[in-house]
XYZ file of C-alpha atoms in Angstrom:
341
model
C -19.802 21.286 4.303
C -16.645 19.233 4.587
C -16.700 15.542 3.673
C -16.100 13.088 6.526
C -13.750 10.138 6.019
C -13.318 7.462 8.684
C -9.783 6.259 9.396
C -9.594 2.891 11.125
C -6.211 2.542 12.819
C -5.859 6.316 13.095
C -3.424 6.170 16.010
C -0.923 3.952 14.205
C 2.194 5.183 12.449
C 0.669 5.291 8.968
C -2.792 6.170 10.289
C -1.497 9.423 11.750
C -0.058 10.397 8.373
C -3.459 9.607 6.813
C -5.307 11.827 9.312
C -2.882 14.683 8.664
C -3.227 14.319 4.887
C -7.034 14.290 5.078
C -6.951 17.528 7.066
C -4.525 19.068 4.595
C -6.830 18.130 1.724
C -9.910 19.656 3.387
C -11.619 16.463 4.556
C -12.979 15.878 8.058
C -11.333 12.764 9.524
C -13.188 10.486 11.908
C -10.505 8.747 13.928
C -11.315 5.163 14.856
C -9.570 2.142 16.323
C -9.742 -0.209 19.247
C -7.762 1.847 21.813
C -10.029 4.594 23.187
C -7.271 6.156 25.312
C -4.920 6.535 22.344
C -7.743 8.010 20.278
C -8.408 10.616 22.951
C -4.707 11.513 23.006
C -4.813 11.916 19.237
C -7.846 14.193 19.520
C -5.883 16.500 21.813
C -3.208 16.911 19.140
C -5.795 17.936 16.525
C -8.365 20.134 18.190
C -11.885 19.100 17.277
C -10.964 15.708 15.805
C -13.886 13.324 16.256
C -13.003 9.930 17.683
C -15.078 6.746 17.591
C -13.594 3.653 19.252
C -14.415 0.392 17.486
C -13.238 -3.195 17.436
C -13.098 -5.593 14.504
C -14.790 -8.264 16.629
C -17.754 -5.944 17.293
C -19.632 -5.217 14.029
C -22.021 -2.790 15.727
C -19.094 -0.638 16.892
C -17.719 -0.568 13.355
C -21.125 0.489 12.037
C -21.192 3.348 14.538
C -17.654 4.344 13.554
C -18.609 4.595 9.874
C -21.996 6.264 10.387
C -22.181 9.435 8.289
C -18.765 8.894 6.708
C -18.420 9.193 2.936
C -15.581 6.637 2.822
C -13.262 4.644 5.069
C -9.495 4.179 4.980
C -8.270 1.124 6.863
C -4.742 1.707 8.175
C -4.819 -0.941 10.913
C -2.766 -4.057 10.514
C -2.422 -6.934 10.519
C -4.887 -6.778 7.649
C -5.399 -10.512 7.842
C -7.404 -9.605 10.962
C -8.865 -6.171 10.178
C -9.566 -6.068 6.435
C -12.534 -8.429 6.397
C -14.536 -6.845 9.240
C -13.855 -3.262 8.092
C -14.712 -3.882 4.428
C -17.894 -5.671 5.516
C -18.830 -2.605 7.569
C -18.124 -0.404 4.532
C -20.378 -2.581 2.369
C -23.151 -2.358 4.979
C -22.751 1.411 4.989
C -22.549 1.567 1.181
C -19.330 3.621 1.196
C -15.956 3.192 -0.577
C -13.260 1.206 1.192
C -9.515 1.809 0.806
C -6.726 0.140 2.747
C -2.936 0.300 2.920
C -2.332 -3.442 3.268
C 1.055 -4.768 2.206
C 0.247 -8.357 3.253
C 0.138 -10.569 0.159
C -2.363 -13.090 1.515
C -4.671 -10.412 2.939
C -4.798 -8.681 -0.433
C -5.366 -11.938 -2.303
C -8.197 -12.749 0.106
C -9.803 -9.354 -0.546
C -9.920 -9.962 -4.290
C -11.111 -13.541 -3.873
C -13.542 -13.070 -1.022
C -15.267 -9.743 -1.619
C -15.435 -9.255 -5.389
C -19.034 -10.430 -5.701
C -20.336 -8.659 -2.594
C -18.701 -5.348 -3.509
C -19.945 -5.516 -7.090
C -23.494 -6.342 -6.005
C -23.419 -3.495 -3.471
C -22.089 -1.098 -6.108
C -19.273 -0.118 -3.752
C -15.662 0.470 -4.849
C -13.046 -1.384 -2.802
C -9.343 -0.624 -3.344
C -6.910 -2.778 -1.354
C -3.149 -2.129 -1.098
C -3.558 1.569 -1.892
C -0.129 2.256 -0.465
C 3.598 2.236 -1.155
C 3.640 -1.539 -1.605
C 1.031 -2.812 -4.020
C -0.548 0.475 -5.049
C 2.402 2.575 -6.201
C 4.035 -0.269 -8.135
C 0.734 -1.141 -9.796
C 0.224 2.479 -10.878
C 3.753 2.663 -12.297
C 3.390 -0.611 -14.203
C -0.039 0.356 -15.564
C 1.173 3.797 -16.636
C 4.234 2.272 -18.321
C 1.999 -0.018 -20.373
C -0.183 2.869 -21.530
C -3.214 1.572 -23.418
C -2.043 -2.039 -23.315
C -3.386 -4.493 -20.733
C -0.844 -7.268 -21.333
C 2.867 -7.829 -20.800
C 5.334 -10.690 -20.985
C 6.898 -9.879 -17.620
C 6.900 -7.209 -14.934
C 9.762 -6.360 -12.584
C 9.438 -3.886 -9.706
C 12.666 -3.091 -7.849
C 12.603 -1.246 -4.533
C 15.661 0.859 -3.877
C 15.367 1.890 -0.229
C 18.139 3.780 1.530
C 17.242 1.661 4.560
C 14.196 0.210 6.267
C 13.346 0.923 9.884
C 10.101 -1.065 10.207
C 7.205 -0.026 12.419
C 5.877 -2.437 15.055
C 2.866 -2.946 12.782
C 5.125 -4.033 9.927
C 6.829 -6.576 12.169
C 3.508 -8.004 13.403
C 2.134 -8.228 9.860
C 5.300 -10.014 8.766
C 4.936 -12.546 11.560
C 1.300 -13.195 10.587
C 2.250 -13.707 6.945
C 5.117 -16.018 7.900
C 2.750 -18.144 9.976
C 0.102 -18.264 7.234
C 2.733 -19.519 4.772
C 4.198 -22.013 7.253
C 7.564 -20.379 6.652
C 7.436 -20.789 2.878
C 8.073 -18.040 0.341
C 5.694 -16.893 -2.352
C 6.095 -15.581 -5.912
C 3.922 -14.974 -8.972
C 5.009 -17.156 -11.856
C 3.249 -18.996 -14.637
C 0.215 -16.807 -14.089
C -0.380 -17.828 -10.464
C 0.868 -17.426 -6.913
C 3.328 -20.183 -6.072
C 4.602 -21.141 -2.631
C 8.102 -22.578 -2.433
C 11.050 -23.304 -0.179
C 13.858 -22.028 -2.387
C 16.603 -19.986 -0.769
C 16.691 -16.259 -1.413
C 19.270 -15.150 -3.946
C 21.052 -11.895 -4.676
C 21.763 -10.082 -7.913
C 22.679 -6.573 -8.995
C 20.045 -4.089 -10.160
C 20.941 -0.939 -12.090
C 18.640 1.659 -10.554
C 18.163 5.108 -12.075
C 20.085 7.864 -10.338
C 20.778 8.642 -7.578
C 21.135 4.979 -6.574
C 22.890 3.371 -9.532
C 23.934 -0.285 -9.334
C 22.948 -1.952 -6.057
C 22.735 -5.530 -4.777
C 19.140 -6.655 -4.346
C 17.298 -9.673 -2.998
C 15.615 -11.359 -5.960
C 11.993 -12.472 -5.585
C 11.575 -10.426 -2.411
C 7.846 -10.612 -3.015
C 5.607 -7.686 -2.125
C 1.910 -6.914 -2.702
C 2.552 -6.029 -6.363
C 2.429 -9.753 -7.147
C -1.288 -9.555 -6.267
C -2.292 -6.115 -7.532
C -0.585 -6.138 -10.943
C -1.929 -9.477 -12.234
C -5.385 -8.726 -10.797
C -6.090 -6.655 -13.929
C -3.173 -7.085 -16.326
C -2.511 -10.178 -18.423
C 1.025 -10.991 -17.345
C 2.471 -14.419 -16.441
C 5.504 -13.222 -14.470
C 5.598 -10.504 -11.797
C 8.776 -10.235 -9.762
C 9.773 -7.754 -7.077
C 13.203 -6.979 -5.640
C 14.540 -5.249 -2.528
C 17.905 -3.630 -1.865
C 19.993 -5.874 0.379
C 20.621 -3.129 2.945
C 16.904 -2.573 3.482
C 16.140 -6.298 3.614
C 18.803 -6.850 6.257
C 17.493 -4.009 8.411
C 13.973 -5.415 8.160
C 15.202 -8.858 9.229
C 17.215 -7.488 12.180
C 15.045 -7.488 15.316
C 17.236 -4.722 16.759
C 16.551 -2.229 13.962
C 14.638 0.644 15.599
C 11.336 2.031 14.376
C 11.420 5.050 12.041
C 12.160 8.407 13.662
C 10.864 11.784 12.420
C 13.401 14.000 10.681
C 11.303 16.913 9.375
C 8.310 19.088 10.264
C 5.948 16.606 8.605
C 7.086 13.716 10.793
C 8.768 11.869 7.934
C 11.899 9.816 8.499
C 15.039 10.500 6.465
C 14.518 7.281 4.472
C 14.530 7.809 0.699
C 13.402 5.459 -2.035
C 13.471 4.787 -5.754
C 10.842 2.448 -7.210
C 11.898 1.134 -10.606
C 9.152 -0.609 -12.600
C 10.318 -2.346 -15.766
C 7.753 -3.883 -18.118
C 8.603 -6.181 -21.014
C 6.021 -6.579 -23.774
C 6.552 -7.820 -27.313
C 10.311 -7.413 -27.116
C 10.014 -3.782 -25.980
C 11.070 -2.661 -22.495
C 9.290 0.267 -20.841
C 10.272 1.815 -17.522
C 8.463 3.987 -14.967
C 10.271 5.412 -11.948
C 9.165 7.079 -8.710
C 11.398 8.806 -6.160
C 10.419 10.083 -2.738
C 10.875 10.088 1.022
C 9.522 7.724 3.701
C 7.582 4.669 2.518
C 5.053 4.997 5.354
C 4.390 8.699 4.872
C 3.860 8.341 1.113
C 1.047 5.853 1.717
C -1.079 8.708 3.093
C -1.306 10.827 -0.093
C -1.779 7.633 -2.107
C -4.771 6.566 0.007
C -6.284 10.039 0.300
C -5.944 10.747 -3.424
C -7.762 7.459 -4.028
C -10.610 8.475 -1.724
C -10.837 11.886 -3.375
C -11.192 10.286 -6.806
C -13.684 7.694 -5.624
C -15.879 10.420 -4.157
C -15.762 12.857 -7.083
C -16.338 10.276 -9.807
C -12.803 9.913 -11.173
C -12.875 6.135 -10.803
C -13.510 3.489 -13.420
C -15.618 0.836 -11.708
C -17.239 -0.514 -8.584
C -16.286 -3.729 -6.844
C -12.783 -4.777 -5.802
C -10.024 -3.346 -7.995
C -6.380 -2.402 -7.634
C -5.153 1.163 -8.078
C -4.166 0.651 -11.704
C -7.554 -0.801 -12.596
C -9.636 1.702 -10.625
C -7.941 4.935 -11.757
C -6.201 6.570 -14.693
C -2.703 5.586 -13.596
C -0.709 8.343 -15.294
C -3.114 11.062 -14.144
C -3.136 9.690 -10.609
C 0.661 9.704 -10.445
C 0.808 13.268 -11.755
C -1.437 14.368 -8.869
C 1.185 13.119 -6.407
C 3.787 15.592 -7.658
C 4.168 17.379 -4.300
C 5.110 14.046 -2.731
C 6.698 12.035 -5.560
C 8.955 12.626 -8.517
C 7.692 10.362 -11.289
C 9.201 9.577 -14.697
C 7.003 7.799 -17.244
C 7.878 6.603 -20.760
C 6.861 8.938 -23.564
C-alpha cells in the first residue's frame, strides 16, 4: 500500500514539482488548495490524483484534506498566511509537517510559535525545507561536521538569473509590509532590523561562476534556520547582482520550462563558508532551477520523517532534524555537492 502525502498549494509552481516528485518516489499525493477548479485541472494531468479543496480560514476543510495522510507538505505562500493554519491542522492530525517557506518572518514565527505545541504532540515540524533556508542549513551543518558552533557563517547564492514566480512576488510584498520597508540581518546572535542601504562586493564562487558581484546582506531564510540549532553570532547571505536586479524588476517574466521535467534553464551555485576557530570550511551545491530543487528537498525530508531517519520531534530546521551529509548525498540525482573532507 502506497503512503499518502497531502500537498497544500499543489497547483502552484513549486507545488506541481512536489506532486511530480512524490509520484516519482512512489508516494500517493493528495492535492489540496483553495481553488477547486485548478485542482480538478491538475487531476486531469495526473490520472487518478485525489484532490481535496481546503481553505486556511476553514479548519474543518483542512482537517478533511489531511485525513488519512501520513504527512503534509505546505507549498502555498504567502506562508505568513498559510503556515499557521496548516501546521495546526497537521498537529491535530498528528502527522509531520514540512513547508518550503522562504519568508524570514514566517519561519521565525514557526520556531517561536509552535515549538511547544509540536513537542507536546510528538510531531516533527520542518519549516523552510527548500532551496532557501533548508539547502543552506544542510550545507553549513555538513561543513561543520560534529561541531555545533562557529564564529561566522556566510552563504552566497550564485544564480544565473532569477525569474520569480507570482508567489515569490506576493511573499516579498508581504515581508516588505511586515518590516515596514526595513531590512533584516542576523548579527550579534539575533535578528536585527535596520535601514542601511544595500552594498555590493565581489564574491569568488567555485567554478563555473568564478568572481561575481553580489549584494551583501541580501538576507534569506538561512538567517533563521542556521542559528536555530547552531551556536553562531553572525549569519550573512549574499545574492548575485544580476539575480537581485531581475527579482526587483517588475517586468521580469515568470520562469519558463526548458526541459522535459518542466525546469527552467536557471542554474545555481550555493557557496557556504563557515569560519570556526580560525579555520575556514566550505560546502558547495550546484544545480538547476531553484523552484524545482525544492521538491526533492521537501520529499526527501518527508521520506526520512516517515521511515525514522530523523533526530527529533518538534520544530527543527533541516540541519537539526537530519544527518546533513547523508541527506545531501541522497540528492545526488538533483544536486552536485562538494563537502570538506
